PDB file of C-alpha atoms in Angstrom:
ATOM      1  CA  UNK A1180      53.196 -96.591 -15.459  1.00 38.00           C
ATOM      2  CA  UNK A1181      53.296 -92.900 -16.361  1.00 38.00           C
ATOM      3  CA  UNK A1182      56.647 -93.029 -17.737  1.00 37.00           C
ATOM      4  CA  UNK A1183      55.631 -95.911 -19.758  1.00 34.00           C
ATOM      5  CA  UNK A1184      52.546 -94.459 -21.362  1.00 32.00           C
ATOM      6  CA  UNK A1185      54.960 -91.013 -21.741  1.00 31.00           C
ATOM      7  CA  UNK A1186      57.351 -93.507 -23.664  1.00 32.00           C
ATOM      8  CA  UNK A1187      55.167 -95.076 -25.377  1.00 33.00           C
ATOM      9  CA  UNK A1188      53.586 -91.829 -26.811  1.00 33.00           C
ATOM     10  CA  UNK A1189      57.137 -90.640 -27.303  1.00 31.00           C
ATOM     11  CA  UNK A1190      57.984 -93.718 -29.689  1.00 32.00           C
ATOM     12  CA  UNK A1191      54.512 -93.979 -31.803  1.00 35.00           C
ATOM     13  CA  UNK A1192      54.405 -89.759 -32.381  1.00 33.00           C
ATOM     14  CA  UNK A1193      56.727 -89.630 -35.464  1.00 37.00           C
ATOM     15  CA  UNK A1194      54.630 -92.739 -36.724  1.00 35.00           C
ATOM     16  CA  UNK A1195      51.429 -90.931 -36.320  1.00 35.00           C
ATOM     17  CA  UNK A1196      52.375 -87.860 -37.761  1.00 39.00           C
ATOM     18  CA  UNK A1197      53.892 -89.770 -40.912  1.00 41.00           C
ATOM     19  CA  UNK A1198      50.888 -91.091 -41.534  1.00 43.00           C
ATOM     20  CA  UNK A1199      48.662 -88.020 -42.244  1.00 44.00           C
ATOM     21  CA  UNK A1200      48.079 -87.162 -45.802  1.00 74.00           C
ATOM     22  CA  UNK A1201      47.968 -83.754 -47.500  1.00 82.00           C
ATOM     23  CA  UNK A1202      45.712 -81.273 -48.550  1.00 82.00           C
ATOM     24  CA  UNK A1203      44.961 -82.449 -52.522  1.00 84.00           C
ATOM     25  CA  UNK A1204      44.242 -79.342 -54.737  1.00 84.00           C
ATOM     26  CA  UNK A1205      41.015 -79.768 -56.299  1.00 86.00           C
ATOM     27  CA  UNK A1206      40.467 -81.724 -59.729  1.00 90.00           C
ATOM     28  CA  UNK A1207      37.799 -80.685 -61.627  1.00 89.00           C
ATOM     29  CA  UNK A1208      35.807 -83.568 -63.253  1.00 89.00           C
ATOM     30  CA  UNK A1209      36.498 -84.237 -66.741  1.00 89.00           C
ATOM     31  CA  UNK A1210      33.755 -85.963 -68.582  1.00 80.00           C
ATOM     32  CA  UNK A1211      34.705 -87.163 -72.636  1.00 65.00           C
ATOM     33  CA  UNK A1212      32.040 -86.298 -75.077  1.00 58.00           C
ATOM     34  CA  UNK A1213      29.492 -88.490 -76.517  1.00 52.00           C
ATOM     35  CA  UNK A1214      31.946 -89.236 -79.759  1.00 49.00           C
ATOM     36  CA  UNK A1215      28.509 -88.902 -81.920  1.00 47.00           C
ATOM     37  CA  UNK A1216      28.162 -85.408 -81.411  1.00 47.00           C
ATOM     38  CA  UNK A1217      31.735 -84.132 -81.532  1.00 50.00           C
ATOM     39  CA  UNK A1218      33.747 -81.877 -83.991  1.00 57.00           C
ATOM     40  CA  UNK A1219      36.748 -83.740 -86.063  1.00 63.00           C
ATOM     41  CA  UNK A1220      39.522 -84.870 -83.864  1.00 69.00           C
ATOM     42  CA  UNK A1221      43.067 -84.600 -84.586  1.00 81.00           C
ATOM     43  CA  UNK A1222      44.367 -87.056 -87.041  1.00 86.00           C
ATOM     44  CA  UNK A1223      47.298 -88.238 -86.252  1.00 92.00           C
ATOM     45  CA  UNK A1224      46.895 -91.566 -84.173  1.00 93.00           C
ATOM     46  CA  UNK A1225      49.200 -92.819 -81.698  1.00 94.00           C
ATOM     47  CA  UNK A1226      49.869 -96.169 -80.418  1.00 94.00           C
ATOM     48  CA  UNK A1227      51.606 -96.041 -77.149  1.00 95.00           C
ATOM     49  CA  UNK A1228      51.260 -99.615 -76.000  1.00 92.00           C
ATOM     50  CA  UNK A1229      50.439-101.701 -73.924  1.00 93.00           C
ATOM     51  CA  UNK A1230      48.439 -98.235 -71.998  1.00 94.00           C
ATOM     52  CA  UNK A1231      46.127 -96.142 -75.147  1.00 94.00           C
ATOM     53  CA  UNK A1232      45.676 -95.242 -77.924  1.00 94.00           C
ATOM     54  CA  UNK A1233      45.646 -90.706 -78.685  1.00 95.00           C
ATOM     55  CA  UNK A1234      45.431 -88.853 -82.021  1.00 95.00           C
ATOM     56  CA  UNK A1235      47.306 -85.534 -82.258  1.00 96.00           C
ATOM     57  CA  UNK A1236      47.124 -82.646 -84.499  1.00 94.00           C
ATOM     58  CA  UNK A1237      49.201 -83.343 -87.968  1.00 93.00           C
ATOM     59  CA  UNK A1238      51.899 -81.133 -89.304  1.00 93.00           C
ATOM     60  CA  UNK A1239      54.883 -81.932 -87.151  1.00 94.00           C
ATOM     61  CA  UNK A1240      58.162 -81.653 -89.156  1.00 94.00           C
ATOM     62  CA  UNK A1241      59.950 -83.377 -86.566  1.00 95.00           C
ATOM     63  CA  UNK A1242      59.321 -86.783 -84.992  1.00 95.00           C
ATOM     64  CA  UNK A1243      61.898 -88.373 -82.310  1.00 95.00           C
ATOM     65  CA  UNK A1244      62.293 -92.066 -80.568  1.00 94.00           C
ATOM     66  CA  UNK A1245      63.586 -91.377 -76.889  1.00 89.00           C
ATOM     67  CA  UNK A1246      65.028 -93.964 -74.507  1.00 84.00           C
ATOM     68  CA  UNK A1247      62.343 -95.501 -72.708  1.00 83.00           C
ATOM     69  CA  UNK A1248      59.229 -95.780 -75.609  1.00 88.00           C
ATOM     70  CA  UNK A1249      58.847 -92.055 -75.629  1.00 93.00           C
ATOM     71  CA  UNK A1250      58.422 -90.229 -78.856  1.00 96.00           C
ATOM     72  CA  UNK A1251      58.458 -86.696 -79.927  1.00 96.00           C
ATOM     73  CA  UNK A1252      57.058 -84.644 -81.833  1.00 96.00           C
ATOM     74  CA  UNK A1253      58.133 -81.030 -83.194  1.00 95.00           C
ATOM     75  CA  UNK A1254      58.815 -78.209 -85.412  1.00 93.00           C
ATOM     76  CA  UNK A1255      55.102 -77.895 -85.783  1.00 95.00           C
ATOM     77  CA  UNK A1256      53.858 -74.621 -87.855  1.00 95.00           C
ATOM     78  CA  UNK A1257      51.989 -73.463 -85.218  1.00 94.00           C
ATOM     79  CA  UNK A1258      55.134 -73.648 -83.047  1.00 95.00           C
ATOM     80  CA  UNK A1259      53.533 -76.800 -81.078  1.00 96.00           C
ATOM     81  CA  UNK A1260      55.375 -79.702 -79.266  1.00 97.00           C
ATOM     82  CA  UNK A1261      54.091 -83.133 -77.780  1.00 97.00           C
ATOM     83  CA  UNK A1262      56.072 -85.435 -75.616  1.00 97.00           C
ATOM     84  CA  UNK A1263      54.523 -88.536 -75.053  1.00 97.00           C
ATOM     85  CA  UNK A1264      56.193 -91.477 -73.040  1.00 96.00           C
ATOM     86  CA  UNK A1265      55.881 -93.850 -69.816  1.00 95.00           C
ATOM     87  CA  UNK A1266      56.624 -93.760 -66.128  1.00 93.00           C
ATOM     88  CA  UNK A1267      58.039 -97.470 -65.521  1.00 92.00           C
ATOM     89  CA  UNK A1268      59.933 -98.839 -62.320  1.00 90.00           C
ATOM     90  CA  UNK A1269      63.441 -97.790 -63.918  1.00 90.00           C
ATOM     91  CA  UNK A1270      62.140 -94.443 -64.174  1.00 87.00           C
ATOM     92  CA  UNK A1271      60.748 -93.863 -60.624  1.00 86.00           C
ATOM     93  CA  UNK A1272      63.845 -96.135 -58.969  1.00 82.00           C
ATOM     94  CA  UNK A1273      65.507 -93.046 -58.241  1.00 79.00           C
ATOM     95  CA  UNK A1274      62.282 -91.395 -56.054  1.00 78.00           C
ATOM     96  CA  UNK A1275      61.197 -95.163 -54.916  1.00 77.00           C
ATOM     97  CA  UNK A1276      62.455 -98.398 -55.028  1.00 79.00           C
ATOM     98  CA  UNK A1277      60.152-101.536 -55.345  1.00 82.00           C
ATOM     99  CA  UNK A1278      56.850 -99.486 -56.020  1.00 89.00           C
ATOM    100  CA  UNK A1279      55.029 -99.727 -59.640  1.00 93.00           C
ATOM    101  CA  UNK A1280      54.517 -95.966 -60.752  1.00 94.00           C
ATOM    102  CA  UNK A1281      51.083 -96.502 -61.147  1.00 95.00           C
ATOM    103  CA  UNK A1282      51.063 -96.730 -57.240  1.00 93.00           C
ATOM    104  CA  UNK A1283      53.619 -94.583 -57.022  1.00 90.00           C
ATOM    105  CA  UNK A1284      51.804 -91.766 -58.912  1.00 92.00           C
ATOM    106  CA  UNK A1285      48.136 -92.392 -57.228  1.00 91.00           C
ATOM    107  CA  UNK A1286      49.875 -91.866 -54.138  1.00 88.00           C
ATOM    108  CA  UNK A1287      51.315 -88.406 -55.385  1.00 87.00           C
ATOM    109  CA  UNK A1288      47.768 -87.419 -57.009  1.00 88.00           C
ATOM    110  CA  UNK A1289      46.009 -88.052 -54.117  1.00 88.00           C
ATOM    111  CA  UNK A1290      48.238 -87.162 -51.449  1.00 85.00           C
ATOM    112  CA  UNK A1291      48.072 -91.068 -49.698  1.00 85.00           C
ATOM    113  CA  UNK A1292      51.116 -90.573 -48.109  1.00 81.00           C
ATOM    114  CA  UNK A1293      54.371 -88.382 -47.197  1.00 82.00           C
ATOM    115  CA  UNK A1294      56.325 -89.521 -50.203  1.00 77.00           C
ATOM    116  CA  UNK A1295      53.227 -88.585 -52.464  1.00 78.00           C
ATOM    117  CA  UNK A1296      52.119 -85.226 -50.329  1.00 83.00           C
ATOM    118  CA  UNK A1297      56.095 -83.975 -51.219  1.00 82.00           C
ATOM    119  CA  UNK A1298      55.845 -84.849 -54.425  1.00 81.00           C
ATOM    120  CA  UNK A1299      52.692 -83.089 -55.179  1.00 79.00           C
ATOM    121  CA  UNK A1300      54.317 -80.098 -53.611  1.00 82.00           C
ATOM    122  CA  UNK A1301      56.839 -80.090 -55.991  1.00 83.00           C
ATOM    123  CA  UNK A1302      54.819 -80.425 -58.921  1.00 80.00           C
ATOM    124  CA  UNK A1303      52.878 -76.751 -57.763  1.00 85.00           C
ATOM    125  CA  UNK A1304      49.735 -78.294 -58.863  1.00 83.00           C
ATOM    126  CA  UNK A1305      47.836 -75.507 -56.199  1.00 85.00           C
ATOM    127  CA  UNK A1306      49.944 -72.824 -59.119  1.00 90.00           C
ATOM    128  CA  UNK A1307      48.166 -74.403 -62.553  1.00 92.00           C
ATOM    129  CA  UNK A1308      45.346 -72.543 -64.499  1.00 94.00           C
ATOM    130  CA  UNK A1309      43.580 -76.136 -64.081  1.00 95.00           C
ATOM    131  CA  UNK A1310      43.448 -79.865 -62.862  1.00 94.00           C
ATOM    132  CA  UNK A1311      41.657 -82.269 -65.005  1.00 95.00           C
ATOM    133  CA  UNK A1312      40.698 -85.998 -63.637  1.00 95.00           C
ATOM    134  CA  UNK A1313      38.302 -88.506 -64.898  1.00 94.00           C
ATOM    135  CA  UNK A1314      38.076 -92.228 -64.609  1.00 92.00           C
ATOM    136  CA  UNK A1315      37.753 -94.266 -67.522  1.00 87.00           C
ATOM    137  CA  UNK A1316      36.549 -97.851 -68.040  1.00 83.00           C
ATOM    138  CA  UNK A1317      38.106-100.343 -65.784  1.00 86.00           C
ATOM    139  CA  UNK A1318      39.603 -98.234 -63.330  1.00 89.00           C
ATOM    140  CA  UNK A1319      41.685 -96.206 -65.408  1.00 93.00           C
ATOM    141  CA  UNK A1320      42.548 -92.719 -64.196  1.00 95.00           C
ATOM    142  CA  UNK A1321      43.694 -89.806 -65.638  1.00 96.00           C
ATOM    143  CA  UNK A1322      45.319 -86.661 -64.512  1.00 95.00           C
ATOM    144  CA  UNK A1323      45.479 -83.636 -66.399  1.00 96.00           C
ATOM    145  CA  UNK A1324      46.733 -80.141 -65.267  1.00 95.00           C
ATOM    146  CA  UNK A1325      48.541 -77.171 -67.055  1.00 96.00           C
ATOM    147  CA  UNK A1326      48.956 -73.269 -67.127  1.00 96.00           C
ATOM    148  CA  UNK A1327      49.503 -70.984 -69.567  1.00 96.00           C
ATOM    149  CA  UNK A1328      50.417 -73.131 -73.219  1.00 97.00           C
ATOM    150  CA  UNK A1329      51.596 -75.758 -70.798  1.00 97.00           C
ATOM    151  CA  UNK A1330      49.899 -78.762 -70.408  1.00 97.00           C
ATOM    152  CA  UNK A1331      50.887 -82.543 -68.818  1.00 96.00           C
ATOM    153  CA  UNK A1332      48.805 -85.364 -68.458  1.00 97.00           C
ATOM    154  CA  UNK A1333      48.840 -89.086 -66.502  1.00 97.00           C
ATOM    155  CA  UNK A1334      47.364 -92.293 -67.656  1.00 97.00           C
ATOM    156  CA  UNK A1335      47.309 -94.881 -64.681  1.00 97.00           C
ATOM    157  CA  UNK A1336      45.612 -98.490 -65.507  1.00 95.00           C
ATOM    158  CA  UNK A1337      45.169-100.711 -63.067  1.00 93.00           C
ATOM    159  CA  UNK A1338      46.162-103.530 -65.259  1.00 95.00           C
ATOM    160  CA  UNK A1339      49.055-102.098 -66.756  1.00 95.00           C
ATOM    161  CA  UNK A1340      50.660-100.828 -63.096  1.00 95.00           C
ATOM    162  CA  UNK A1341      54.433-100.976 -64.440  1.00 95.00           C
ATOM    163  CA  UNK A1342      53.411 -98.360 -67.632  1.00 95.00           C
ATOM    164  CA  UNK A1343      51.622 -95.317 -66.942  1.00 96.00           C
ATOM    165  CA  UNK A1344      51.017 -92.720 -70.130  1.00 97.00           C
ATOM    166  CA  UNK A1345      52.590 -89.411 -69.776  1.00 97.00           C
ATOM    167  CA  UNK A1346      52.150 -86.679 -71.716  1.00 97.00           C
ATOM    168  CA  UNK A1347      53.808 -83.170 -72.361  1.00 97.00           C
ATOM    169  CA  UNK A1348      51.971 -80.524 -75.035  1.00 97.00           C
ATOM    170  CA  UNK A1349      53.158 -77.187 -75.096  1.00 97.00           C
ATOM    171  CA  UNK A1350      51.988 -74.036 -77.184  1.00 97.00           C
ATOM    172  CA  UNK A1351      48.525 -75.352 -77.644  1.00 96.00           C
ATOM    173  CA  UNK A1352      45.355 -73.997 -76.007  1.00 96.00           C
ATOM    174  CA  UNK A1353      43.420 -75.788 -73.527  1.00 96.00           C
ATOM    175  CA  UNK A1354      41.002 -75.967 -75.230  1.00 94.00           C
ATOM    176  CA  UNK A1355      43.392 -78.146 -77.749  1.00 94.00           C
ATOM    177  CA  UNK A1356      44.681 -80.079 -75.224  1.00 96.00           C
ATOM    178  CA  UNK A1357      41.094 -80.995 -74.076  1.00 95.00           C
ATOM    179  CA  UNK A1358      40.485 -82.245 -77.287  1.00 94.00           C
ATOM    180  CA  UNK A1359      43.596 -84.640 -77.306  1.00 95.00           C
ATOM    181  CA  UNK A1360      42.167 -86.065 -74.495  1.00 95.00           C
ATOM    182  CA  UNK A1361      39.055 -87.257 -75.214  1.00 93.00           C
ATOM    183  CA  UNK A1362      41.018 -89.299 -77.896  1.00 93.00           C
ATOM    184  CA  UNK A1363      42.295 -91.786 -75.205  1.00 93.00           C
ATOM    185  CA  UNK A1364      41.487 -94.880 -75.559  1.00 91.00           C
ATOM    186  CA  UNK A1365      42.612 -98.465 -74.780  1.00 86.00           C
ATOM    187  CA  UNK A1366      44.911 -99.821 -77.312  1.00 81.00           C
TER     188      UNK A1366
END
């Protein structure tokens, strides 16, 4: 009986420990402002269906279709960037096979399992100046984090699980960033 329940502990312990999820960093709440009462947003709108709808600054010199349904955007006088585009299956097939990223990503954002918790270790999230999250109207979620003129940001829907919104702004202020993202919206 002994050796049994010795066995039996033996065979379920790498199960068990699997199964413990990380330590998250923390995300600090990010409300949108009431629209009404808001400065001028940036001007250029984007349509990056079927997820949202985001206006950026004008005055890029230098605008780029990428494989996949991502654009970019550069040679800005300011010396700004943006990269927007999409997480789909083909993209995370080589981390995870027969997972939609928006899963895929939830699990990495809130540490649900191994597979997310080294994942989120390797983005250094604990090493950014911030971490943004707010949830939007029908379960949408987003993710925002960045340091220095470095920031990224994740759209997940619910009902768009096989597209989730990525973006990558660099030499901007968070402030400017901030300010992008309370554009969002559902196309």
């Amino acid at each position: 009986m002994y050796r049994t329940l010795v066995l039996a502990a033996f065979l379920f312990l790498p199960t068990l420990s699997n199964a413990q999820t990380c330590d998250v960093p923390a995300f600090e709440a990010f409300a949108v402002p009431d629209a009404s009462g808001s400065s001028e947003k940036p001007a250029l709108q984007i349509d990056m269906h079927p997820v949202a709808q985001l206006r950026i600054p004008t005055g890029f010199s230098r605008i780029g279709a990428l494989p996949g349904g991502s654009v970019g955007f550069g040679q800005h006088p300011a010396g700004m960037s943006v990269l927007l585009g999409f997480e789909t299956r083909e993209s995370i097939s080589i981390h995870q096979q027969s997972v939609a990223p928006a899963e895929f990503l939830l699990a990495i954002f809130k540490g649900l399992n191994p597979d997310g918790c080294r994942y989120l270790a390797h983005y250094q999230l604990e090493s950014q100046d911030y971490r943004l999250h707010a949830r939007h109207e029908k379960g949408t979620e987003l993710f925002a984090y960045g340091k220095g003129a470095r920031h990224q940001f994740y759209l997940i829907r619910p009902d768009t699980p096989d597209f989730v919104l990525t973006g990558l702004f660099r030499n901007m202020s968070r402030g400017e960033f901030e300010e992008i993202l309370t554009t969002l919206t559902n196309p």
